Coordinates of C-alpha atoms in Angstrom, one line a residue:
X1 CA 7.9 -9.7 -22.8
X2 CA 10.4 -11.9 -22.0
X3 CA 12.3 -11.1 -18.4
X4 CA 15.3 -12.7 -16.6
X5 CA 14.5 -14.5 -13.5
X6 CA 16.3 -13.8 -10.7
X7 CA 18.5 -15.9 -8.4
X8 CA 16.3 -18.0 -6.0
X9 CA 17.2 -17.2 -2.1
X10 CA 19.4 -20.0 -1.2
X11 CA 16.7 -21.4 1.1
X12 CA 13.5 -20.5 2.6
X13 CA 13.2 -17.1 4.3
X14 CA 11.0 -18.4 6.9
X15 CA 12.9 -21.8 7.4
X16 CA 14.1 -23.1 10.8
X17 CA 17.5 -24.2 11.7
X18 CA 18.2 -26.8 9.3
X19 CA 19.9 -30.7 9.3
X20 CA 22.0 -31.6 6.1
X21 CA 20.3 -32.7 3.2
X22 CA 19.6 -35.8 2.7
X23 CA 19.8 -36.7 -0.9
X24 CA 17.5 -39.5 -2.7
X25 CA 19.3 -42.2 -4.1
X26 CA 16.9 -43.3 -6.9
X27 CA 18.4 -41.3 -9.4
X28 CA 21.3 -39.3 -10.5
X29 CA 19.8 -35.8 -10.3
X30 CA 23.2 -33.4 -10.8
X31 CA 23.4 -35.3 -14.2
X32 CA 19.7 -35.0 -15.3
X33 CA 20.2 -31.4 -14.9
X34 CA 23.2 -30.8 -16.6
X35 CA 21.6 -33.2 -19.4
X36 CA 18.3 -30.2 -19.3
X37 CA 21.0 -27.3 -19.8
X38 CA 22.6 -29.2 -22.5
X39 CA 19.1 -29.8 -24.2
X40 CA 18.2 -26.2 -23.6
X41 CA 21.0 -24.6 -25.3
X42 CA 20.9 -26.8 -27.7
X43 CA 17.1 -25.8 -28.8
X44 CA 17.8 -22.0 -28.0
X45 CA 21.4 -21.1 -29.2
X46 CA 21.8 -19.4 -25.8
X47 CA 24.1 -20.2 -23.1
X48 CA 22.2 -21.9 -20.1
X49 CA 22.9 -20.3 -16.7
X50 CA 22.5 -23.0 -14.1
X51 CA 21.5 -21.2 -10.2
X52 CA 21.3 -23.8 -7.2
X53 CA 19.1 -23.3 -3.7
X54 CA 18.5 -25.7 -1.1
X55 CA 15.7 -27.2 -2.7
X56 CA 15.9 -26.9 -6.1
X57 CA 18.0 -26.0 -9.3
X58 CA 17.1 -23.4 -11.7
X59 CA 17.9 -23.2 -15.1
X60 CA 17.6 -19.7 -16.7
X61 CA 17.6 -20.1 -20.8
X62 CA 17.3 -16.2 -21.8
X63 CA 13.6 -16.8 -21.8
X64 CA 12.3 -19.0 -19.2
X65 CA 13.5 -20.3 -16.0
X66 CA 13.2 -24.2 -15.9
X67 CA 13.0 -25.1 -11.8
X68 CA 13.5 -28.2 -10.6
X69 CA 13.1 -29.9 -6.9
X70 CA 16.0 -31.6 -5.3
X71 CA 15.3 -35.1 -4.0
X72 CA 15.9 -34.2 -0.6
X73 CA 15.4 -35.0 3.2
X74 CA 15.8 -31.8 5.2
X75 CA 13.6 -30.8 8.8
X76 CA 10.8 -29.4 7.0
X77 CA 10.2 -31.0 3.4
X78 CA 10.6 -34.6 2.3
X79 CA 11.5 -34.6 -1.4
X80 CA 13.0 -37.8 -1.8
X81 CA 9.8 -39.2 -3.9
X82 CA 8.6 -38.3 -7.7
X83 CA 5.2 -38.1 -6.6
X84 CA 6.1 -35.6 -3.8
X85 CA 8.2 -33.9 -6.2
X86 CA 5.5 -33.9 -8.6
X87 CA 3.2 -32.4 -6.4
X88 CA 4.7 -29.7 -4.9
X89 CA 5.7 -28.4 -8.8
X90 CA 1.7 -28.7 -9.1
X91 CA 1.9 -26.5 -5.6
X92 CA 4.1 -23.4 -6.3
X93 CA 2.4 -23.1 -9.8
X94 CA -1.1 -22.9 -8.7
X95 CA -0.3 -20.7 -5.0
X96 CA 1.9 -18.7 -7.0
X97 CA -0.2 -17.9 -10.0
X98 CA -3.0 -16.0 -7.4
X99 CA -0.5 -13.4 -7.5
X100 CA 1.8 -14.0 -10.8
X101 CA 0.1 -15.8 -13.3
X102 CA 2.0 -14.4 -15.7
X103 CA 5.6 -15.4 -14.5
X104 CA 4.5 -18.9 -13.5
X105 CA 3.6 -21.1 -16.5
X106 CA 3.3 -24.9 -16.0
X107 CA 4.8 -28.0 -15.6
X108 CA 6.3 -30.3 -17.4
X109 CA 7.6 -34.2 -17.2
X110 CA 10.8 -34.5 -18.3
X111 CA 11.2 -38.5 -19.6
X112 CA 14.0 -40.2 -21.6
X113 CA 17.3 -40.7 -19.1
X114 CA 19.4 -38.5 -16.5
X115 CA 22.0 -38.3 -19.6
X116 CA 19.5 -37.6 -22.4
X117 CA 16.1 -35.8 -20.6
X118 CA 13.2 -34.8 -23.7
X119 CA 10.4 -32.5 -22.8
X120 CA 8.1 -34.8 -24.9
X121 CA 7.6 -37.9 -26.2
X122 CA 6.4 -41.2 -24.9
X123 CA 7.5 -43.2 -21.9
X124 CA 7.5 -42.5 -18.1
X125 CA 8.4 -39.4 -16.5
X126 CA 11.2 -39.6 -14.6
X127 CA 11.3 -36.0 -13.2
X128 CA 9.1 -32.7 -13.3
X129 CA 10.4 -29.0 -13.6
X130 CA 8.4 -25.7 -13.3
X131 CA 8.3 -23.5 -16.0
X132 CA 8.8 -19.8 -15.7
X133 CA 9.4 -16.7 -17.5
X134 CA 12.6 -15.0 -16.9
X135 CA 12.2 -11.3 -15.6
X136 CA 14.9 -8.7 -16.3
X137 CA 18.1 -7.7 -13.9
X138 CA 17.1 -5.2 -11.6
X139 CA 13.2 -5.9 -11.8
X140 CA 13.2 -7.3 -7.8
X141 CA 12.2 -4.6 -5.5
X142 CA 14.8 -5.5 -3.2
X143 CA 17.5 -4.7 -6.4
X144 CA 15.4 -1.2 -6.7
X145 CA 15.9 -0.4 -3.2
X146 CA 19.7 -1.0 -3.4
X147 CA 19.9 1.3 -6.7
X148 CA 17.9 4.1 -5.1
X149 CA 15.5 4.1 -8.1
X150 CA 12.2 2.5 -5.9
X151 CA 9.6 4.7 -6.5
X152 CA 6.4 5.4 -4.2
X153 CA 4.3 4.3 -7.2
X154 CA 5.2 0.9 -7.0
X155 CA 4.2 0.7 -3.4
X156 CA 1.1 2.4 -4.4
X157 CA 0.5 -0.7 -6.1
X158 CA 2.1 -3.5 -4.9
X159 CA -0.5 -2.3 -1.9
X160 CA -3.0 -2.4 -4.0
X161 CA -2.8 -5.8 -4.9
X162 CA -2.0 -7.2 -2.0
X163 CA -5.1 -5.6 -0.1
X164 CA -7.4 -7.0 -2.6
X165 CA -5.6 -10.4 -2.7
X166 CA -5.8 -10.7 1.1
X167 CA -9.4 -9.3 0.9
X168 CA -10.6 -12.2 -0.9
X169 CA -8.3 -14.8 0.4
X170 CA -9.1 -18.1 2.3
X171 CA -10.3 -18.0 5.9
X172 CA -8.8 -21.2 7.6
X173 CA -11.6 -22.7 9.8
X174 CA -11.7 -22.8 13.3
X175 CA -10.8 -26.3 13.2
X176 CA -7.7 -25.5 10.9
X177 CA -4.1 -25.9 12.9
X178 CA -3.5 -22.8 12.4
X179 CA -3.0 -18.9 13.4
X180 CA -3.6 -20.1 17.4
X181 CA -1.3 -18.4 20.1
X182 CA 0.6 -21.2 20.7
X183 CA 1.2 -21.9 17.3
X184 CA 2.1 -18.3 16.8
X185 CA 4.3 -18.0 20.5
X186 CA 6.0 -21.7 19.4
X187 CA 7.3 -20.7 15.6
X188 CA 8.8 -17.2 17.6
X189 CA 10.3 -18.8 20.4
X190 CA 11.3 -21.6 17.5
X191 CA 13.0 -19.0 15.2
X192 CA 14.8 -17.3 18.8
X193 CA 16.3 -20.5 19.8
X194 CA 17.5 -20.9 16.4
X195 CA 19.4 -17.4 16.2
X196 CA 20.5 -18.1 19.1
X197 CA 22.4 -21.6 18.1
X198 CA 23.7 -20.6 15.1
X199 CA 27.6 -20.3 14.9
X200 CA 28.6 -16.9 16.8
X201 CA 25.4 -15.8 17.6
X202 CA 24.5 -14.5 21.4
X203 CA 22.0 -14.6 23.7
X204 CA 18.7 -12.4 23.2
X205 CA 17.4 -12.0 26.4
X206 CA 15.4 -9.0 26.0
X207 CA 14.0 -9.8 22.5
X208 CA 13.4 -13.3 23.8
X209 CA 11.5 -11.3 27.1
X210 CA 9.5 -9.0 25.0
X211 CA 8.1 -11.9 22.3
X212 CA 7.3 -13.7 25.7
X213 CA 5.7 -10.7 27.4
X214 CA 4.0 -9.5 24.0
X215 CA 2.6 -12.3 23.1
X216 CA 1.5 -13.2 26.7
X217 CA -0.7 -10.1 26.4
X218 CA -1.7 -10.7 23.0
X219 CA -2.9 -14.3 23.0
X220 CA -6.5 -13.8 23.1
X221 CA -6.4 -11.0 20.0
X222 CA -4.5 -14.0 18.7
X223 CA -7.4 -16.0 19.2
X224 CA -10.0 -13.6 18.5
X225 CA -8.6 -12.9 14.9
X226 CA -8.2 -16.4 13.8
X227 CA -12.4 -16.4 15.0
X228 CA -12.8 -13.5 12.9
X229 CA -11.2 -14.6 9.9
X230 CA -7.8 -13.3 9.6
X231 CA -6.3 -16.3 9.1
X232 CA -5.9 -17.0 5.5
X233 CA -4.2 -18.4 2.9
X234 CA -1.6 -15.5 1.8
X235 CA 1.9 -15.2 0.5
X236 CA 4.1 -16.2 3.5
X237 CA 7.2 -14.8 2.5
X238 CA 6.8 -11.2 1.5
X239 CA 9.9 -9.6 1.8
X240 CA 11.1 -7.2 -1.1
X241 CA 13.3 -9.6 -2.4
X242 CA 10.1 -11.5 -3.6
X243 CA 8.6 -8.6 -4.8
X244 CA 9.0 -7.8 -8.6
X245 CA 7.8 -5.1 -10.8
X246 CA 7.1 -6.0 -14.3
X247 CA 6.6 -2.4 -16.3
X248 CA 3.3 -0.9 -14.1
X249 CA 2.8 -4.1 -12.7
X250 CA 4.3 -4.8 -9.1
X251 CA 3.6 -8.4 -7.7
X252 CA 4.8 -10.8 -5.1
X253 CA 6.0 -14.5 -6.2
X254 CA 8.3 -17.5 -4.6
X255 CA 5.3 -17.7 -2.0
X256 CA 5.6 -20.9 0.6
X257 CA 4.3 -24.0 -1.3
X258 CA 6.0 -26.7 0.9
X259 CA 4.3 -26.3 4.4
X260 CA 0.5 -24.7 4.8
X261 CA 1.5 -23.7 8.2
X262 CA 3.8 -20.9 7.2
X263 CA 1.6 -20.1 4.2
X264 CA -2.1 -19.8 6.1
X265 CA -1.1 -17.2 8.6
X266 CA -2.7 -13.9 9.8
X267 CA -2.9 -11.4 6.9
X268 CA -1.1 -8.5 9.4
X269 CA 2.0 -11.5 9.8
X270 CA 1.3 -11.9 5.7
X271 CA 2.1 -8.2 5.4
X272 CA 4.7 -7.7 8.6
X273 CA 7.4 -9.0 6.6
X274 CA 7.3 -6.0 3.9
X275 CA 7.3 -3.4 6.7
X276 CA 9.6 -4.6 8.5
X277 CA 12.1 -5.1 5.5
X278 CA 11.5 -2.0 3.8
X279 CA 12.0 -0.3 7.3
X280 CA 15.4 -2.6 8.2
X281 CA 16.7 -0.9 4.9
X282 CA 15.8 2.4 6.3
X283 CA 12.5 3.4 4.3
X284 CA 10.2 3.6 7.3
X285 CA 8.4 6.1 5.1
X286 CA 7.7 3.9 2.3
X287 CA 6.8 0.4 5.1
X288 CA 4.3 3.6 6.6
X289 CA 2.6 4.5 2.6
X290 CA 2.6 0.8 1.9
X291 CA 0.9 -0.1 5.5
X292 CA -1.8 2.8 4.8
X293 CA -2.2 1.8 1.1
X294 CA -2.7 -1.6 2.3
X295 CA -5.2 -0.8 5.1
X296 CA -7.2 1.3 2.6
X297 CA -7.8 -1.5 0.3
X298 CA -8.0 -4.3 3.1
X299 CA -9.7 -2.6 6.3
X300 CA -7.9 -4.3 8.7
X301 CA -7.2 -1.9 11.2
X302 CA -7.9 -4.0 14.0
X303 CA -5.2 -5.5 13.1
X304 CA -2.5 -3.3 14.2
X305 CA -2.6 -4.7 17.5
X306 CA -0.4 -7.5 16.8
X307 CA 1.3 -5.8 13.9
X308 CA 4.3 -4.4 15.8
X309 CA 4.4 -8.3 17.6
X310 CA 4.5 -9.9 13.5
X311 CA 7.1 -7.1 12.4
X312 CA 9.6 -8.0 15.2
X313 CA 9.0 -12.2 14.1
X314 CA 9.8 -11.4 10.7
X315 CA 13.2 -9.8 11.4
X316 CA 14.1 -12.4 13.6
X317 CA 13.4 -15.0 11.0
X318 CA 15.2 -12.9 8.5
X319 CA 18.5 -12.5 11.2
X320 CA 18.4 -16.4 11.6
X321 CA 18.4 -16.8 7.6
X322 CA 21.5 -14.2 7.3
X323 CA 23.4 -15.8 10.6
X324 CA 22.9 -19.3 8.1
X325 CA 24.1 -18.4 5.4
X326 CA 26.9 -16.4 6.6
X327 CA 27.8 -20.3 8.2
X328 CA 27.4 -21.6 4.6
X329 CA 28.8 -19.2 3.1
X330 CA 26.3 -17.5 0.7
X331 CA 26.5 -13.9 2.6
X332 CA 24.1 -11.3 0.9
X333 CA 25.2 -7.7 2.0
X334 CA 21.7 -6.3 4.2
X335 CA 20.8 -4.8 7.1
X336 CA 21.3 -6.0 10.9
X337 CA 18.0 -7.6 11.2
X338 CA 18.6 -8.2 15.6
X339 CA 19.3 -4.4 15.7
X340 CA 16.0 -3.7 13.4
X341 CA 13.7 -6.0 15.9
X342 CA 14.9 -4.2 19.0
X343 CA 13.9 -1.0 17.5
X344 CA 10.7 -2.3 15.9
X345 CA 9.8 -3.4 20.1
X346 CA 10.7 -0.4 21.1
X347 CA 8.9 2.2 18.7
X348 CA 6.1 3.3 20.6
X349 CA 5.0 6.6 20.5
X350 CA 1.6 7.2 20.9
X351 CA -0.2 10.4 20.2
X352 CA -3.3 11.4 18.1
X353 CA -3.4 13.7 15.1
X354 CA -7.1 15.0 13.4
X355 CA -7.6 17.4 10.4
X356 CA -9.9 20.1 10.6
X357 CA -10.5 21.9 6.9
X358 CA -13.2 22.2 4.2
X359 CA -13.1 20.4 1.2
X360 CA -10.4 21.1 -0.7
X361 CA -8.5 22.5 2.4
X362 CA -5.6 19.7 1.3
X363 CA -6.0 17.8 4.4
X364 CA -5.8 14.3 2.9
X365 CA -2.6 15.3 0.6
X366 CA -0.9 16.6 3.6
X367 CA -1.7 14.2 6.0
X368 CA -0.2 11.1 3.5
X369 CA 2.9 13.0 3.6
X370 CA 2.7 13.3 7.5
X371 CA 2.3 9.8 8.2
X372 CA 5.4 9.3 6.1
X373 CA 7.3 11.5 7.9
X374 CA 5.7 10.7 11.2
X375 CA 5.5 6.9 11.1
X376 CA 1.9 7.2 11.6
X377 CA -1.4 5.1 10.8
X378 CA -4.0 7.1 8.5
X379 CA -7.5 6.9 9.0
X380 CA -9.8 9.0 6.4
X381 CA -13.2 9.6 6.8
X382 CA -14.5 9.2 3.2
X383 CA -13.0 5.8 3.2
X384 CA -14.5 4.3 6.5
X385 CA -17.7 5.6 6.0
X386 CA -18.0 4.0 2.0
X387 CA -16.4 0.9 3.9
X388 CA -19.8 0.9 6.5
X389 CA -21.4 0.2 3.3
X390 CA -19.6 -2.2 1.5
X391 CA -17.6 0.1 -0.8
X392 CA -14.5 0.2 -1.9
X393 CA -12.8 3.6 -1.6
X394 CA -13.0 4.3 -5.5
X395 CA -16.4 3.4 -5.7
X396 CA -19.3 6.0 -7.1
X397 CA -21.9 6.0 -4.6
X398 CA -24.7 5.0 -6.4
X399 CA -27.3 7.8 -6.9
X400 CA -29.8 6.2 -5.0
X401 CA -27.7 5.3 -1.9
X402 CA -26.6 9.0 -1.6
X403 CA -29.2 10.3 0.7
X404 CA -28.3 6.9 3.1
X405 CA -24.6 7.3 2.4
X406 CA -24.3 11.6 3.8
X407 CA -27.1 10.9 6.4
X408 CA -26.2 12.8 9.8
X409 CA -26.6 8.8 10.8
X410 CA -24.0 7.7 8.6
X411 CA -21.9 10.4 9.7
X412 CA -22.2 9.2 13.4
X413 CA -21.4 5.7 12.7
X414 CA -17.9 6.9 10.3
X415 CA -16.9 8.9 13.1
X416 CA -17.5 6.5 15.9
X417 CA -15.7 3.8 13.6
X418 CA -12.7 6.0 13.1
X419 CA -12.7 6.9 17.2
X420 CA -12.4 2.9 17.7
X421 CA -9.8 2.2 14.9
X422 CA -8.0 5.6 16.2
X423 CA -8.2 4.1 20.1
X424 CA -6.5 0.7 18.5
X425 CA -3.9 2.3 16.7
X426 CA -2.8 4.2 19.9
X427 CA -3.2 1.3 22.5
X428 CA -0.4 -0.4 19.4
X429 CA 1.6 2.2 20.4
X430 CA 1.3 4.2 17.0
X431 CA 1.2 8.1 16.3
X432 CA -2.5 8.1 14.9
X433 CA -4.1 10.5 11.8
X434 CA -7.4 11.2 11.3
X435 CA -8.2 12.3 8.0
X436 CA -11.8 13.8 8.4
X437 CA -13.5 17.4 8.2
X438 CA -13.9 17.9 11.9
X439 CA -16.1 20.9 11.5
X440 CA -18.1 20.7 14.3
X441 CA -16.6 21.4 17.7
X442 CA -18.4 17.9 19.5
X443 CA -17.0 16.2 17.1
X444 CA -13.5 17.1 17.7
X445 CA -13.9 17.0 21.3
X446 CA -14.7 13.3 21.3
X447 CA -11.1 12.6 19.8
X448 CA -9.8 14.9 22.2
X449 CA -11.1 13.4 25.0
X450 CA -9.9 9.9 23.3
X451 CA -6.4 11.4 23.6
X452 CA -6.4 12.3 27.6
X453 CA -8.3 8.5 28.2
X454 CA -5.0 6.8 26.0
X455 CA -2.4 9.6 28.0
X456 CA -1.3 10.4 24.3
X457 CA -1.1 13.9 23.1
X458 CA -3.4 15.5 21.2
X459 CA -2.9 17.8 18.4
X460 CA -5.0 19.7 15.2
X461 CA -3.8 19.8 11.7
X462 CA -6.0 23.1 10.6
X463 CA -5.3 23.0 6.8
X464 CA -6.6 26.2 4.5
X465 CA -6.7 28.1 1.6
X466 CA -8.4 30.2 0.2
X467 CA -11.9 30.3 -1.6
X468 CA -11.3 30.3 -5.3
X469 CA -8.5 27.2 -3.8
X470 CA -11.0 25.2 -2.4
X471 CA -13.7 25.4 -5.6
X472 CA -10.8 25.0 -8.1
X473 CA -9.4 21.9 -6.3
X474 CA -13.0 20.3 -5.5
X475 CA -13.9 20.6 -9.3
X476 CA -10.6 19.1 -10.2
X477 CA -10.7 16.2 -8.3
X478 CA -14.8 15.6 -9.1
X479 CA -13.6 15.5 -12.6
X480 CA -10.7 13.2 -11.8
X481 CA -12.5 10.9 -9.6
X482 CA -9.2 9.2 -8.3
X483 CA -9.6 10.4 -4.7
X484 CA -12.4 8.4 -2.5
X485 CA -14.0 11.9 -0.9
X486 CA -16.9 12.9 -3.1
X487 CA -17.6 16.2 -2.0
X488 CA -18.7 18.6 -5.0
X489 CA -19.2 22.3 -5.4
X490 CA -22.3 22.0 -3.3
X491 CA -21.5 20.4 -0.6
X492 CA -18.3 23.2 -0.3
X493 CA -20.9 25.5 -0.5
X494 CA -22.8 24.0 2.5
X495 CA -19.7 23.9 4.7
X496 CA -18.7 26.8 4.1
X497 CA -21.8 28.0 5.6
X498 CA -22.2 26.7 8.6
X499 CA -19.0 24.9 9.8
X500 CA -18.0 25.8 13.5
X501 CA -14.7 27.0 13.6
X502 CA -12.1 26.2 16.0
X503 CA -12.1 27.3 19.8
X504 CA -9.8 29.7 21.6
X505 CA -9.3 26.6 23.8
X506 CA -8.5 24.7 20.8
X507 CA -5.9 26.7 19.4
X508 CA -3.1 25.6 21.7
X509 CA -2.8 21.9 20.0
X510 CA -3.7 23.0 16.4
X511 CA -0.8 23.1 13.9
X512 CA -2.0 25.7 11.1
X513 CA -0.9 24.8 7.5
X514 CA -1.2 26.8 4.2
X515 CA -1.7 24.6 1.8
X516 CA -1.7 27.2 -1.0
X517 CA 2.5 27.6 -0.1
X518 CA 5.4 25.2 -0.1
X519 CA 5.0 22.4 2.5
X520 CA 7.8 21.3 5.0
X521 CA 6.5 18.6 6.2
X522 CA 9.6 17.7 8.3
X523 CA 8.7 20.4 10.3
X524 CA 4.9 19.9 10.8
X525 CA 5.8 16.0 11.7
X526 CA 8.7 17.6 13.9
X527 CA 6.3 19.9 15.9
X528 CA 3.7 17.2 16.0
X529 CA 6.1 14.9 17.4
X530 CA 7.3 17.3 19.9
X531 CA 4.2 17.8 21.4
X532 CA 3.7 16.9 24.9

């Protein structure tokens, strides 16, 4: 289907302050292009709409999008040469077809002259442009957003994607140049002194003393990830304006092509600059479904540690692009990126959250709405413990790894896995869900005990319903098999039976939900939050 491409941003999101161009003289580009529109009209019929960026022109043909690189000099990309031109067309069509092979097409040498350009023939090439196909008006997330018509579905799968792209991504080496805490600490305090040079700008002391003081503290997880292999090769510049859904399909493009530096990053930086945009436009709920979408597929929960740190970066690199092209300007109406950092640095509210419930009960359908609400992280049980094994959450257990799979050892290590990942999320500073049965009262009792070590308070979400409920719903979703819990008619039959049920000493922190009536959950997140 053929779809309208959308204006280009007028320069790199995650560019730093920037000299004037300085434009090539070996050619006369302004004329070649207006010499491609020409030839483009005159071989569609269609009027030629001609868009212009920093870097590059773009020529949108009611089909395709023809883009082609400036020759220019600026503080982070040397176009002045074919070749380099040349290569960096190769670039965005190969970095960006890992995620939209189906908007980014080829390129093409354009030979003949400046005046007269042909897109075949014989002779010399004397330019190259990207070919692309147009997408509709209205198609970028960031347009959906602004209409009010963004729907939780396409997060559900723009997460989707994204956690398996990361997943099988790239790990830069430990000799690569990059993900290192100074590398990290210099592009921040890089990006601060920028915003604070631009043209009315102010000083930001206390941003500029909480990015010191943050990433002070988090220099050796710094380190330690990059060992790991968080580093990879991802996106770079994922905020919703370069997100675009296409019918079911939701995708990132424009990724950064010119410099590896901002493009092989760590995958929590990769994915900072979604949350943090969709929650400067004031969707916290839907940066909190795409974060737990995202952690499902990907596993990185270790990685909130320095998520909060990334989230903050990314709206400081996104104030600094507003503040320049306010100066030049190109002013997009959007949020106040400064005032969405200093509330990013100081969102910290942790506290600890577990289920308790039989199959059925509804506590993984409830708790997704909490952590909406809540601006919580999600852990579930049947997720981590099909992880432990190599599983992805929508994977069948094989019939002959069932017995390993249900094992009271298995059990043991999910649980201990979730009481780790649970202890990261709250040392971040994040209101923490665990989605898991909790039926027997040592179990529960490590997680509360987890909660008085962090000082974060502790509360149960005691979901029920009754009998003929819990059968009804368990055959349903054994027969749907879209949910990763596995549980059948037997194994309802089994807890049932012998589950331990909660305390008298319990009952002061447990919030009790029927989950056969109407849920508010505003309310549940509102007495969960209030909890001291």
């Amino acid at each position: 289907m053929a779809v309208r491409m959308a204006p280009l941003r007028p320069q790199p999101d995650c560019a730093m302050p920037m000299p004037p161009p300085q434009t090539a003289r070996n050619s006369a580009p302004d004329a070649l292009v207006e010499g491609l529109r020409r030839l483009l009209q005159a071989s569609t019929g269609r009027a030629v709409q001609r868009l212009e960026t920093h870097i590059s022109w773009v020529l949108l043909d009611g089909e395709h999008a023809w883009k082609i690189k400036k020759p220019v000099r600026l503080g982070f990309l040397d176009f002045t040469s074919l070749q380099t031109r040349h290569q960096a067309c190769d670039d965005e069509l190969r970095l960006n077809r890992r995620l939209a092979a189906g908007i980014y097409l080829d390129v093409l040498p354009i030979r003949g002259s400046a005046a007269m350009p042909v897109l075949d023939g014989a002779g010399e090439p004397i330019e190259y442009v990207l070919r692309m196909k147009q997408f509709a008006p209205g198609a970028l997330l960031s347009e959906k957003l602004a209409a009010g018509i963004l729907v939780p579905t396409a997060i559900d799968r723009l997460a989707a994607r994204l956690a398996a792209f990361h997943r099988d991504a790239p790990a830069a080496g430990n000799a690569a140049p990059y993900g290192n805490a100074p590398q990290v600490l210099a592009q921040t305090a890089q990006v601060l002194d920028g915003l604070e040079s631009s043209p009315g700008a102010g000083r930001l002391p206390d941003l500029r003393a909480w990015c010191e003081a943050e990433g002070r503290r988090l220099a050796p997880c710094f380190a330690a990830r990059r060992r790991q292999g968080w580093v990879r090769e991802g996106h770079g510049d994922l905020h919703l304006a370069n997100v675009v859904a296409l019918g079911e399909d939701v995708t990132a493009f424009d990724c950064i092509e010119f410099d590896p530096g901002l493009r092989w990053i760590d995958v929590q930086s990769d994915i900072a600059f979604l949350t943090m945009d969709l929650a400067a436009h004031g969707r916290r709920d839907l940066a909190l479904r795409f974060l737990d979408r995202w952690l499902e597929g990907c596993g990185d929960h270790a990685g909130i540690a320095v998520l909060r740190y990334y989230e903050v970066y990314r709206a400081l690199v996104r104030a600094l692009v507003s503040g320049l092209r306010q100066a030049q300007g190109t002013t997009i109406p959007g949020p106040d990126y400064v005032a969405a950092a200093r509330r990013l640095a100081a969102a910290r509210d942790a506290r600890l959250l577990i289920t308790h419930g039989l199959s059925g009960s509804g506590k993984s359908y409830v708790s997704a709405r909490l952590l909406e609400a809540a601006g919580a992280i999600r852990l579930r049980s049947d997720v981590e413990r099909k992880r432990l094994f190599g599983r992805q959450a929508l994977d069948a257990t094989p019939a002959a790894m069932v017995r390993e799979v249900y094992a009271p050892a298995a059990t043991r290590r999910t649980y201990a896995r979730l009481r780790a990942w649970a202890a990261a999320a709250l040392d971040a500073g994040y209101p923490a869900i665990v989605d898991a049965a909790f039926l027997r009262a040592h179990e529960r009792d490590a997680f509360r005990q987890l909660a008085r070590d962090k000082g974060a308070p502790f509360a149960i979400l005691d979901c029920r319903a009754e009998p003929a409920a819990l059968r009804a719903r368990v055959l349903a979703r054994s027969l749907r098999r879209d949910d990763a819990s596995e549980a059948d008619l037997a194994v309802l039959e089994r807890q049932s039976a012998d589950f331990e049920a909660l305390r008298p000493e319990e009952c002061g922190a447990c919030i009790t939900v029927d989950t056969a009536q109407p849920l508010d959950i505003g309310a549940i997140a509102k007495r969960w939050l209030d909890m001291r």
